[in-house]
Coordinates of C-alpha atoms and ligand atoms in Angstrom, one line a residue:
M1 CA -60.5 37.5 -35.6
E2 CA -59.0 36.5 -38.9
K3 CA -55.8 38.6 -39.4
N4 CA -55.6 38.1 -43.1
K5 CA -56.9 36.2 -46.0
T6 CA -53.7 35.6 -47.9
K7 CA -53.2 32.4 -49.8
L8 CA -52.6 29.3 -47.8
R9 CA -49.0 27.9 -48.0
S10 CA -50.4 24.5 -49.0
E11 CA -51.9 26.1 -52.2
E12 CA -48.3 26.3 -53.5
W13 CA -48.6 22.5 -53.8
F14 CA -52.3 21.8 -54.3
G15 CA -53.6 25.0 -55.9
Q16 CA -51.9 24.7 -59.3
D17 CA -53.6 23.5 -62.5
D18 CA -50.5 22.3 -64.1
K19 CA -48.1 19.3 -64.1
M20 CA -46.8 19.9 -60.5
G21 CA -50.3 20.4 -59.1
F22 CA -51.3 17.1 -60.7
V23 CA -48.2 15.4 -59.1
H24 CA -48.7 16.8 -55.7
R25 CA -52.4 15.9 -55.6
S26 CA -52.5 12.6 -57.6
W27 CA -50.3 10.5 -55.3
L28 CA -52.0 11.7 -52.2
R29 CA -55.4 10.7 -53.7
N30 CA -54.3 7.1 -53.3
Q31 CA -55.4 7.4 -49.7
G32 CA -59.0 8.2 -50.8
H33 CA -59.1 12.0 -50.1
P34 CA -62.0 13.5 -52.1
D35 CA -61.3 16.4 -54.4
H36 CA -62.6 19.1 -52.1
M37 CA -59.8 18.4 -49.6
F38 CA -57.4 20.0 -52.1
R39 CA -59.4 23.1 -52.6
G40 CA -58.3 25.8 -50.1
K41 CA -58.6 23.9 -46.8
P42 CA -55.9 24.6 -44.2
V43 CA -53.6 21.5 -44.2
I44 CA -52.7 20.5 -40.7
G45 CA -49.6 18.5 -40.1
I46 CA -49.9 16.2 -37.1
C47 CA -46.3 15.6 -36.0
N48 CA -46.3 12.3 -34.2
T49 CA -43.7 11.1 -31.8
W50 CA -45.5 7.7 -31.3
S51 CA -43.3 4.7 -31.1
D52 CA -43.5 1.3 -29.4
L53 CA -39.9 2.1 -28.3
T54 CA -41.0 5.2 -26.5
P55 CA -43.4 3.7 -23.9
C56 CA -44.5 7.1 -22.6
N57 CA -45.8 8.0 -26.1
A58 CA -47.2 4.6 -27.2
H59 CA -50.8 5.9 -27.0
L60 CA -50.2 8.8 -29.3
R61 CA -50.9 6.5 -32.3
D62 CA -54.5 6.6 -31.4
F63 CA -54.4 10.3 -30.4
A64 CA -53.5 11.3 -33.9
G65 CA -56.9 10.0 -35.0
I66 CA -58.7 12.1 -32.4
V67 CA -56.8 15.2 -33.5
K68 CA -57.8 14.5 -37.1
R69 CA -61.5 14.4 -36.0
G70 CA -61.1 17.9 -34.6
V71 CA -59.3 19.1 -37.7
Y72 CA -62.0 17.7 -40.1
E73 CA -64.8 19.2 -38.0
A74 CA -63.2 22.6 -38.2
G75 CA -62.8 22.4 -42.0
G76 CA -59.2 21.5 -42.2
F77 CA -57.3 18.7 -43.9
P78 CA -55.2 16.7 -41.4
L79 CA -52.1 14.7 -42.5
E80 CA -50.1 12.9 -39.9
F81 CA -46.3 12.4 -40.2
P82 CA -43.8 10.5 -38.0
V83 CA -40.6 11.9 -36.7
M84 CA -37.8 10.2 -34.7
S85 CA -39.0 9.4 -31.2
L86 CA -36.9 9.4 -28.1
G87 CA -37.7 6.9 -25.4
E88 CA -36.0 8.1 -22.2
T89 CA -35.7 4.7 -20.5
I90 CA -34.7 2.7 -23.5
M91 CA -32.2 4.6 -25.6
K92 CA -28.4 4.5 -24.9
P93 CA -26.3 6.4 -24.1
T94 CA -28.8 9.2 -23.6
T95 CA -31.8 10.7 -25.4
M96 CA -30.3 14.2 -25.0
L97 CA -27.7 13.2 -27.7
W98 CA -30.6 13.2 -30.2
R99 CA -32.8 16.1 -29.1
N100 CA -31.2 18.4 -31.7
L101 CA -31.4 15.7 -34.4
V102 CA -35.1 15.3 -33.8
S103 CA -35.5 19.1 -34.0
M104 CA -33.8 19.0 -37.4
D105 CA -36.2 16.1 -38.5
V106 CA -39.2 18.1 -37.4
E107 CA -38.0 21.4 -38.9
E108 CA -37.2 19.9 -42.3
S109 CA -40.4 17.7 -42.4
I110 CA -42.6 20.7 -41.8
R111 CA -40.8 23.0 -44.3
A112 CA -40.7 20.5 -47.1
N113 CA -44.3 19.5 -47.0
P114 CA -47.6 21.3 -47.9
L115 CA -48.5 22.3 -44.3
D116 CA -50.3 25.4 -43.0
G117 CA -50.5 24.6 -39.3
I118 CA -48.8 22.0 -36.9
V119 CA -50.0 19.9 -34.1
L120 CA -47.2 18.4 -32.0
L121 CA -48.0 15.2 -30.2
T122 CA -45.5 14.9 -27.4
G123 CA -44.9 13.1 -24.1
C124 CA -41.6 11.6 -23.0
D125 CA -38.9 14.1 -21.9
K126 CA -37.1 15.1 -25.1
T127 CA -40.1 14.7 -27.4
T128 CA -41.5 18.0 -26.2
P129 CA -38.5 20.4 -26.5
S130 CA -37.2 18.7 -29.7
T131 CA -40.4 19.1 -31.6
I132 CA -41.0 22.7 -30.4
M133 CA -37.5 23.7 -31.4
G134 CA -38.0 22.4 -34.9
A135 CA -41.4 24.0 -35.2
C136 CA -39.9 27.4 -34.0
S137 CA -37.3 27.3 -36.8
V138 CA -40.1 27.2 -39.4
G139 CA -42.6 29.5 -37.6
L140 CA -46.1 28.2 -38.7
P141 CA -49.1 28.3 -36.3
T142 CA -48.4 25.5 -33.9
I143 CA -50.2 23.9 -31.0
V144 CA -49.0 21.2 -28.6
V145 CA -51.0 18.2 -27.3
P146 CA -49.2 16.9 -24.3
G147 CA -49.7 13.2 -24.1
G148 CA -50.4 13.2 -20.4
P149 CA -49.0 11.5 -17.3
M150 CA -49.6 7.8 -16.3
L151 CA -52.0 7.1 -13.5
N152 CA -50.5 7.1 -10.0
G153 CA -48.2 4.1 -9.3
K154 CA -49.6 1.8 -6.6
W155 CA -47.4 -0.6 -4.9
R156 CA -48.2 -2.5 -1.6
G157 CA -50.7 0.0 -0.5
R158 CA -48.9 3.1 -1.2
D159 CA -48.6 5.6 -4.1
V160 CA -45.3 5.4 -5.9
G161 CA -43.9 7.8 -8.5
S162 CA -42.1 7.0 -11.7
G163 CA -38.4 7.5 -11.4
T164 CA -38.5 8.6 -7.8
L165 CA -39.3 5.0 -6.8
T166 CA -36.4 3.8 -8.9
W167 CA -33.9 5.9 -6.9
Q168 CA -35.5 4.7 -3.6
L169 CA -35.4 1.1 -4.7
E170 CA -31.7 1.4 -5.7
E171 CA -30.8 2.6 -2.2
E172 CA -33.0 -0.1 -0.6
M173 CA -31.3 -2.8 -2.7
K174 CA -27.9 -1.5 -1.6
A175 CA -29.0 -1.6 2.0
G176 CA -30.2 -5.2 1.5
A177 CA -33.8 -4.2 2.4
I178 CA -35.5 -5.6 -0.7
T179 CA -34.9 -8.6 -3.0
P180 CA -34.7 -8.8 -6.9
E181 CA -38.3 -10.4 -6.7
D182 CA -39.6 -7.3 -4.9
L183 CA -38.0 -5.2 -7.7
R184 CA -39.8 -7.1 -10.5
E185 CA -43.1 -6.9 -8.7
A186 CA -42.7 -3.1 -8.3
E187 CA -42.1 -2.6 -12.0
S188 CA -45.6 -3.1 -13.3
C189 CA -47.1 -1.5 -10.2
M190 CA -45.3 1.7 -10.9
S191 CA -46.0 1.9 -14.7
R192 CA -49.6 0.7 -14.8
S193 CA -51.2 2.8 -17.6
A194 CA -50.3 4.7 -20.8
G195 CA -48.6 8.1 -20.3
H196 CA -45.4 9.6 -19.2
C197 CA -43.8 9.7 -15.8
M198 CA -46.3 11.0 -13.3
T199 CA -43.9 12.6 -10.9
M200 CA -43.0 16.2 -11.5
G201 CA -40.1 14.9 -13.5
T202 CA -38.9 16.4 -16.8
A203 CA -41.9 15.2 -18.9
S204 CA -44.5 16.7 -16.5
S205 CA -42.3 19.8 -16.0
M206 CA -42.0 20.3 -19.8
A207 CA -45.8 19.7 -20.3
S208 CA -46.6 22.2 -17.7
T209 CA -44.0 24.6 -19.2
V210 CA -45.7 24.2 -22.6
E211 CA -49.0 25.2 -21.0
A212 CA -47.4 28.1 -19.2
L213 CA -45.8 29.3 -22.4
G214 CA -49.3 29.4 -23.9
L215 CA -48.6 26.6 -26.5
A216 CA -51.3 24.2 -25.2
L217 CA -55.0 24.6 -24.4
P218 CA -55.6 25.6 -20.8
G219 CA -55.6 22.6 -18.5
A220 CA -54.2 20.2 -21.1
S221 CA -50.9 19.3 -19.4
S222 CA -52.1 17.7 -16.2
I223 CA -54.9 15.4 -17.5
P224 CA -53.8 11.8 -17.2
A225 CA -53.2 10.1 -20.6
V226 CA -56.0 7.6 -20.1
D227 CA -58.7 10.0 -18.9
S228 CA -61.4 10.6 -21.5
R229 CA -60.9 14.4 -21.1
K230 CA -57.4 14.0 -22.6
K231 CA -59.1 12.9 -25.8
V232 CA -61.5 15.8 -25.6
M233 CA -58.4 18.1 -25.3
A234 CA -56.9 16.4 -28.4
H235 CA -60.1 16.9 -30.4
L236 CA -60.4 20.6 -29.3
S237 CA -56.7 21.1 -30.3
G238 CA -57.6 19.8 -33.7
N239 CA -60.4 22.3 -33.9
R240 CA -58.2 25.1 -32.7
I241 CA -55.3 24.7 -35.0
V242 CA -57.5 25.3 -38.0
E243 CA -58.7 28.6 -36.5
M244 CA -55.1 29.5 -35.7
V245 CA -54.2 29.1 -39.3
K246 CA -57.1 31.4 -40.3
E247 CA -56.0 33.9 -37.7
D248 CA -52.4 33.6 -38.7
L249 CA -51.5 33.1 -35.0
K250 CA -47.9 32.0 -35.4
I251 CA -45.7 30.3 -32.8
S252 CA -43.5 33.4 -32.6
D253 CA -46.6 35.5 -31.6
I254 CA -47.0 33.2 -28.6
L255 CA -43.4 32.5 -27.5
T256 CA -42.4 36.0 -26.5
R257 CA -40.0 37.0 -23.8
K258 CA -43.1 37.4 -21.5
A259 CA -44.1 33.8 -22.2
F260 CA -40.7 32.5 -21.3
E261 CA -40.7 34.5 -18.1
N262 CA -44.1 33.0 -17.2
A263 CA -42.7 29.5 -17.9
I264 CA -39.7 30.1 -15.6
M265 CA -42.0 31.2 -12.8
V266 CA -44.4 28.3 -13.2
N267 CA -41.6 25.8 -13.3
S268 CA -40.4 27.1 -9.9
A269 CA -43.9 27.0 -8.4
I270 CA -44.4 23.4 -9.5
G271 CA -41.0 22.3 -8.3
G272 CA -40.1 21.5 -11.9
S273 CA -37.0 19.9 -13.4
T274 CA -33.6 21.5 -13.9
N275 CA -33.8 20.1 -17.4
V276 CA -36.4 22.8 -18.2
M277 CA -33.7 25.4 -18.1
I278 CA -31.7 23.8 -20.9
H279 CA -34.7 23.2 -23.1
L280 CA -36.3 26.7 -22.6
T281 CA -32.9 28.3 -23.5
A282 CA -32.7 26.2 -26.6
I283 CA -36.2 27.0 -27.7
A284 CA -35.7 30.7 -27.1
G285 CA -32.5 30.5 -29.2
R286 CA -34.5 29.2 -32.2
L287 CA -36.7 32.4 -32.0
G288 CA -34.0 34.9 -31.2
V289 CA -35.6 35.6 -27.8
E290 CA -32.9 36.7 -25.3
L291 CA -32.8 34.3 -22.4
N292 CA -29.8 33.4 -20.3
I293 CA -28.9 31.2 -17.3
D294 CA -29.1 34.2 -14.9
D295 CA -32.7 34.9 -15.9
F296 CA -33.7 31.6 -14.3
D297 CA -32.3 32.6 -10.9
E298 CA -33.5 36.2 -11.1
I299 CA -37.0 35.4 -12.3
G300 CA -37.5 32.0 -10.8
S301 CA -35.5 31.3 -7.7
H302 CA -37.6 33.4 -5.4
M303 CA -40.9 31.9 -6.5
P304 CA -42.7 29.9 -3.8
L305 CA -43.4 26.2 -4.1
L306 CA -47.1 25.8 -4.7
V307 CA -47.3 22.2 -5.8
N308 CA -46.8 19.2 -3.5
L309 CA -45.6 16.6 -6.0
M310 CA -42.7 14.1 -5.9
P311 CA -39.8 14.4 -6.0
A312 CA -40.1 17.7 -4.0
G313 CA -43.3 16.6 -2.2
E314 CA -45.8 13.8 -1.7
Y315 CA -48.4 13.6 -4.5
L316 CA -48.5 12.8 -8.2
M317 CA -49.8 14.3 -11.5
E318 CA -53.2 12.5 -11.2
D319 CA -53.7 14.3 -7.8
L320 CA -52.7 17.6 -9.4
F321 CA -55.3 17.2 -12.1
Y322 CA -58.0 16.4 -9.5
A323 CA -56.9 19.4 -7.4
G324 CA -57.5 21.8 -10.4
G325 CA -54.5 21.2 -12.6
L326 CA -52.1 23.8 -13.8
P327 CA -54.7 26.6 -14.3
A328 CA -55.2 26.6 -10.5
V329 CA -51.5 27.0 -10.0
I330 CA -51.2 29.8 -12.6
R331 CA -54.1 31.6 -11.0
E332 CA -52.2 31.6 -7.7
L333 CA -49.3 33.2 -9.5
R334 CA -51.4 36.0 -11.0
R335 CA -49.6 38.7 -8.9
H336 CA -46.3 37.6 -10.5
I337 CA -46.8 36.4 -14.1
H338 CA -47.5 38.5 -17.2
N339 CA -51.2 37.9 -17.3
D340 CA -51.5 39.5 -20.8
A341 CA -49.3 36.9 -22.5
I342 CA -51.3 35.5 -25.4
T343 CA -52.0 31.7 -25.7
V344 CA -53.0 29.3 -28.5
N345 CA -56.7 29.8 -27.8
G346 CA -56.4 33.5 -28.6
K347 CA -57.0 34.6 -25.1
S348 CA -54.4 35.7 -22.5
I349 CA -53.1 33.4 -19.9
G350 CA -54.7 35.6 -17.2
E351 CA -58.1 35.3 -18.9
N352 CA -57.7 31.6 -19.2
C353 CA -57.0 31.0 -15.5
E354 CA -58.8 33.9 -13.7
N355 CA -61.6 31.6 -12.4
A356 CA -59.7 28.3 -12.1
P357 CA -60.8 26.6 -8.9
C358 CA -58.5 24.7 -6.5
Y359 CA -60.1 21.6 -4.9
N360 CA -57.3 20.4 -2.7
R361 CA -55.0 22.7 -0.8
E362 CA -52.8 19.8 0.2
V363 CA -51.8 19.5 -3.4
I364 CA -51.9 23.1 -4.6
A365 CA -51.1 25.7 -2.0
S366 CA -52.4 29.2 -2.0
I367 CA -49.7 31.9 -2.8
D368 CA -50.2 33.2 0.8
A369 CA -49.4 29.8 2.4
P370 CA -46.9 28.1 0.1
F371 CA -45.2 24.7 0.8
K372 CA -41.8 26.5 0.6
E373 CA -41.0 30.2 0.3
E374 CA -38.2 30.1 -2.3
A375 CA -38.4 27.0 -4.5
G376 CA -36.8 27.9 -7.8
I377 CA -33.5 26.6 -9.3
A378 CA -30.4 28.4 -8.0
V379 CA -27.6 29.4 -10.4
L380 CA -24.1 29.1 -9.0
K381 CA -21.0 30.8 -10.2
G382 CA -17.4 30.5 -9.1
N383 CA -14.0 29.2 -10.3
L384 CA -15.5 25.7 -10.7
C385 CA -18.3 26.9 -13.0
E386 CA -17.4 30.2 -14.6
N387 CA -20.4 30.1 -16.9
G388 CA -22.7 28.7 -14.3
A389 CA -24.0 25.5 -12.6
V390 CA -27.4 24.8 -11.1
I391 CA -28.9 23.2 -8.1
K392 CA -32.6 22.6 -7.2
P393 CA -32.8 23.4 -3.4
S394 CA -36.4 22.2 -3.3
A395 CA -35.2 18.7 -4.0
T396 CA -33.0 18.6 -0.9
D397 CA -33.7 18.7 2.8
G398 CA -31.6 21.9 3.0
R399 CA -29.0 20.6 5.4
L400 CA -26.1 20.6 2.9
L401 CA -26.8 23.8 1.0
Q402 CA -23.9 25.5 2.9
H403 CA -21.2 22.9 3.0
T404 CA -17.4 22.6 2.6
G405 CA -15.8 19.2 2.1
R406 CA -12.9 17.3 0.5
A407 CA -13.3 16.1 -3.1
V408 CA -13.6 12.4 -4.0
V409 CA -13.0 12.5 -7.7
F410 CA -14.4 10.0 -10.4
E411 CA -12.7 10.6 -13.7
S412 CA -15.6 9.0 -15.7
I413 CA -18.9 7.3 -15.0
E414 CA -17.2 3.9 -15.5
D415 CA -14.6 4.9 -12.8
Y416 CA -17.5 5.8 -10.5
H417 CA -19.3 2.4 -11.0
E418 CA -16.0 0.6 -10.5
R419 CA -15.0 2.2 -7.2
I420 CA -18.1 3.6 -5.5
D421 CA -18.9 0.5 -3.5
D422 CA -15.2 -0.5 -2.9
P423 CA -14.9 -0.7 0.9
A424 CA -11.4 0.8 0.6
L425 CA -12.7 4.0 -1.0
E426 CA -11.7 6.9 1.2
I427 CA -15.0 8.7 1.6
D428 CA -17.3 9.8 4.3
E429 CA -20.5 11.8 4.6
T430 CA -18.7 15.1 4.6
S431 CA -16.9 14.4 1.3
V432 CA -17.9 16.1 -2.0
M433 CA -18.4 13.6 -4.8
V434 CA -17.0 14.9 -8.1
L435 CA -17.8 13.3 -11.5
K436 CA -16.1 14.4 -14.7
G437 CA -16.6 13.6 -18.4
V438 CA -20.4 13.6 -18.4
G439 CA -21.1 17.0 -20.1
P440 CA -22.5 17.6 -23.6
V441 CA -19.2 17.0 -25.4
G442 CA -17.6 14.6 -22.9
Y443 CA -20.1 11.8 -22.6
P444 CA -21.3 12.8 -25.3
G445 CA -24.9 14.0 -24.7
M446 CA -24.9 15.1 -21.1
P447 CA -26.7 12.1 -19.5
E448 CA -28.8 12.1 -16.3
V449 CA -26.1 10.7 -14.0
G450 CA -25.5 13.8 -11.8
N451 CA -27.4 12.3 -8.9
M452 CA -24.8 9.6 -8.3
G453 CA -25.9 7.0 -5.8
L454 CA -24.1 7.1 -2.5
P455 CA -21.5 4.5 -1.4
E456 CA -23.1 1.4 0.0
K457 CA -21.1 1.6 3.2
L458 CA -22.5 5.1 3.9
I459 CA -26.1 4.1 3.0
K460 CA -25.8 1.2 5.5
K461 CA -24.8 3.8 8.1
G462 CA -28.0 5.6 7.4
I463 CA -26.6 8.5 5.3
K464 CA -29.2 9.8 2.9
D465 CA -27.6 12.7 1.1
M466 CA -24.1 14.1 0.2
V467 CA -23.0 16.9 -2.0
R468 CA -22.4 15.7 -5.5
I469 CA -21.1 17.9 -8.4
S470 CA -20.7 17.2 -12.1
D471 CA -21.2 18.5 -15.6
A472 CA -24.1 16.1 -16.1
R473 CA -27.8 16.6 -15.9
M474 CA -30.2 14.9 -13.4
S475 CA -33.5 13.2 -13.9
G476 CA -36.3 15.5 -12.9
T477 CA -37.6 12.6 -10.7
A478 CA -34.4 12.6 -8.6
Y479 CA -33.4 14.4 -5.5
G480 CA -30.5 15.3 -3.3
T481 CA -27.8 18.1 -2.9
V482 CA -26.7 17.7 -6.5
V483 CA -24.9 20.5 -8.4
L484 CA -25.4 20.0 -12.2
H485 CA -24.7 21.5 -15.6
I486 CA -21.2 22.8 -14.7
S487 CA -20.1 25.0 -17.6
P488 CA -17.6 25.0 -19.1
E489 CA -17.6 21.2 -18.8
S490 CA -14.5 19.1 -18.0
A491 CA -14.0 17.7 -21.5
I492 CA -13.4 21.1 -23.0
G493 CA -11.0 22.1 -20.2
G494 CA -13.3 23.7 -17.6
N495 CA -11.7 23.9 -14.1
L496 CA -13.8 20.8 -13.2
A497 CA -11.2 18.9 -15.2
L498 CA -8.5 20.0 -12.8
V499 CA -10.1 18.9 -9.5
R500 CA -8.1 16.3 -7.6
N501 CA -8.8 14.0 -4.6
G502 CA -8.6 15.9 -1.4
D503 CA -9.2 19.4 -2.8
L504 CA -11.5 21.6 -0.7
I505 CA -14.8 22.5 -2.4
E506 CA -17.2 25.0 -0.9
L507 CA -20.9 25.0 -1.8
D508 CA -22.7 28.2 -0.8
V509 CA -26.2 28.1 -2.3
K510 CA -27.3 31.2 -0.4
G511 CA -24.3 33.2 -1.8
R512 CA -24.8 31.4 -5.2
K513 CA -21.2 30.2 -5.2
L514 CA -19.3 27.0 -5.9
T515 CA -15.6 27.4 -5.1
L516 CA -12.6 25.2 -5.6
H517 CA -10.2 26.2 -2.9
V518 CA -7.0 25.7 -5.0
S519 CA -4.7 28.6 -5.8
E520 CA -4.6 30.1 -9.3
E521 CA -1.0 29.2 -9.6
E522 CA -1.7 25.5 -8.7
L523 CA -4.6 25.4 -11.2
A524 CA -2.3 26.9 -13.9
E525 CA 0.3 24.2 -13.2
R526 CA -2.4 21.4 -13.4
R527 CA -3.7 22.9 -16.6
K528 CA -0.2 22.5 -18.2
Q529 CA -0.5 18.7 -17.5
W530 CA -4.1 18.4 -18.7
A531 CA -4.9 17.0 -22.2
P532 CA -8.4 16.9 -23.7
P533 CA -9.9 13.4 -24.0
T534 CA -9.9 11.7 -27.4
P535 CA -13.1 12.4 -29.3
V536 CA -15.5 9.5 -29.1
A537 CA -16.5 9.6 -32.8
D538 CA -14.9 10.6 -36.1
R539 CA -18.0 10.1 -38.3
G540 CA -21.7 10.4 -38.4
Y541 CA -24.2 12.4 -36.3
V542 CA -22.2 12.0 -33.1
H543 CA -19.2 13.6 -34.8
L544 CA -21.4 16.5 -35.9
Y545 CA -22.8 16.8 -32.4
I546 CA -19.5 16.9 -30.5
N547 CA -18.2 19.5 -32.9
H548 CA -21.1 21.8 -32.7
V549 CA -22.9 21.3 -29.4
E550 CA -23.0 24.3 -27.1
Q551 CA -22.6 24.2 -23.3
A552 CA -25.4 23.7 -20.8
D553 CA -25.8 27.4 -20.0
Q554 CA -26.5 28.1 -23.6
G555 CA -29.1 25.3 -24.0
C556 CA -27.0 22.5 -25.6
D557 CA -28.3 23.3 -29.1
L558 CA -26.0 22.8 -32.1
G559 CA -24.6 26.3 -32.8
F560 CA -25.7 26.2 -36.5
L561 CA -29.3 25.4 -35.6
K562 CA -29.9 28.6 -33.7
G563 CA -32.5 30.9 -35.3
G564 CA -34.9 29.8 -38.0
S565 CA -35.1 29.6 -41.8
G566 CA -38.9 30.3 -42.2
H567 CA -41.3 28.3 -44.2
Q568 CA -40.6 29.3 -47.8
V569 CA -39.5 26.8 -50.3
S570 CA -39.3 28.1 -53.9
R571 CA -38.1 25.1 -56.0
E572 CA -39.9 22.1 -57.3
P573 CA -38.5 18.5 -57.3
H574 CA -39.3 17.7 -60.9
Ligands
FES1 FE1 -40.7 9.0 -20.5 FE2 -40.1 9.6 -17.8 S1 -39.4 8.0 -19.1 S2 -41.4 10.6 -19.3

């Protein structure tokens, strides 16, 4: 199904019999590429987020070689290039600060080089959306190879999930139930193979989202990183991208509004991360596809929970793979999704999944007997979040979804750490914990601190959950009655900045409301006394970031990066 036979983009570099053709070819020949590689073969850029400092992507160095095999086999010419990699558990203050920087790196690296098609090797949380955003702003044929989850964590006879165990251990430490030695032992038991977090955290949610968008081969997202079938998938992706170039099947042909709606529905059905909302909105913004925060509630919140994975459930990604993987989930959703949305293999998502079997109903429920009826992310509005805030009801036990309590305010994350375990702190289980200064501008970078740990004195009383609200994000591996992404954030003067200790706050998830019960007059008075915080940087990328980052409901992209600039480059360097 070749759409056209127009000249390859790479021929602008390699197809000329003149000085610049010589220059473009000659230096590349130092790697031993024979002459026929420069004669009309689709050049495939393998964009690699491998790094020793990104543990979840450390295996991708080898995967590039496997993709290359597939590209050569299909008649293409593979060239791998590195981009900045974001290691979620290593980088400070938060990888989200650099998601947009990576997208710029990817965009400019693709456009400036002689590439006809792109393979994105991704894994850890931000490495997926950042690379896709960059690729969207260029618009070439693109396929994603998700790096795959780690094998199930195994500790003292039980399965333990990345991240989710971390939050549990933190509480057990506070309660005095485990020792520092226990903690050290648990570390290598949780992370025992290559791959990204194997809970349904942000990495697994984004990988599943990519497959639901149609950007990865069917079944690719759930295969564990160390399973030989993951290598097969990388090889086949190398094959396929060459064909996509010949068919001129561009990323914008796949990422339509229908594809985004499918991704929203699938993210609900898998109990996926709230971070997906921000990333999908940013990706859509690069393509000019209309997508707003209310779409996530309207399209996703009534979807049933079909996947029983931590943190919402009991199992892990390896179990999802053995149960049939994402195609089995998508098949269950066939009455809801747009089955005709096209995917990277040239077939529709409906065709790809129509015969996908389910092997374990404890892991993947049938649509007629879901684990929960309404599992998607709820979008809240009110005077505390005029542009929206979000909560993931499936990550709670439901008891606090309708709750009114007095605010206990922390002005910053440092303030929180300093006072949370102070025995004199006036707080009980009915209080609403409020954290300010952790939004995109305020932190900066909107870290995953929204699921503030509870005070030690309440944990010791057996309290497991409280209402927490902030302008932060939350790790997809976390749980609790946590309201996130409050927009506008406190640092730019959202009403969150005006909350004081003792104010009454009402959470009404059913009614989609978050209300600060303080009069308009009183708020106006407090606003007169409020001053914005001093900017944290007056130079460099952080300065650029805080001056241009958009709010959470708009995807946290830098405003000037929205849209794309295509792939054309008309001028030569010499
Ligand atoms: Fe990399 Fe969780 S830390 S995916």
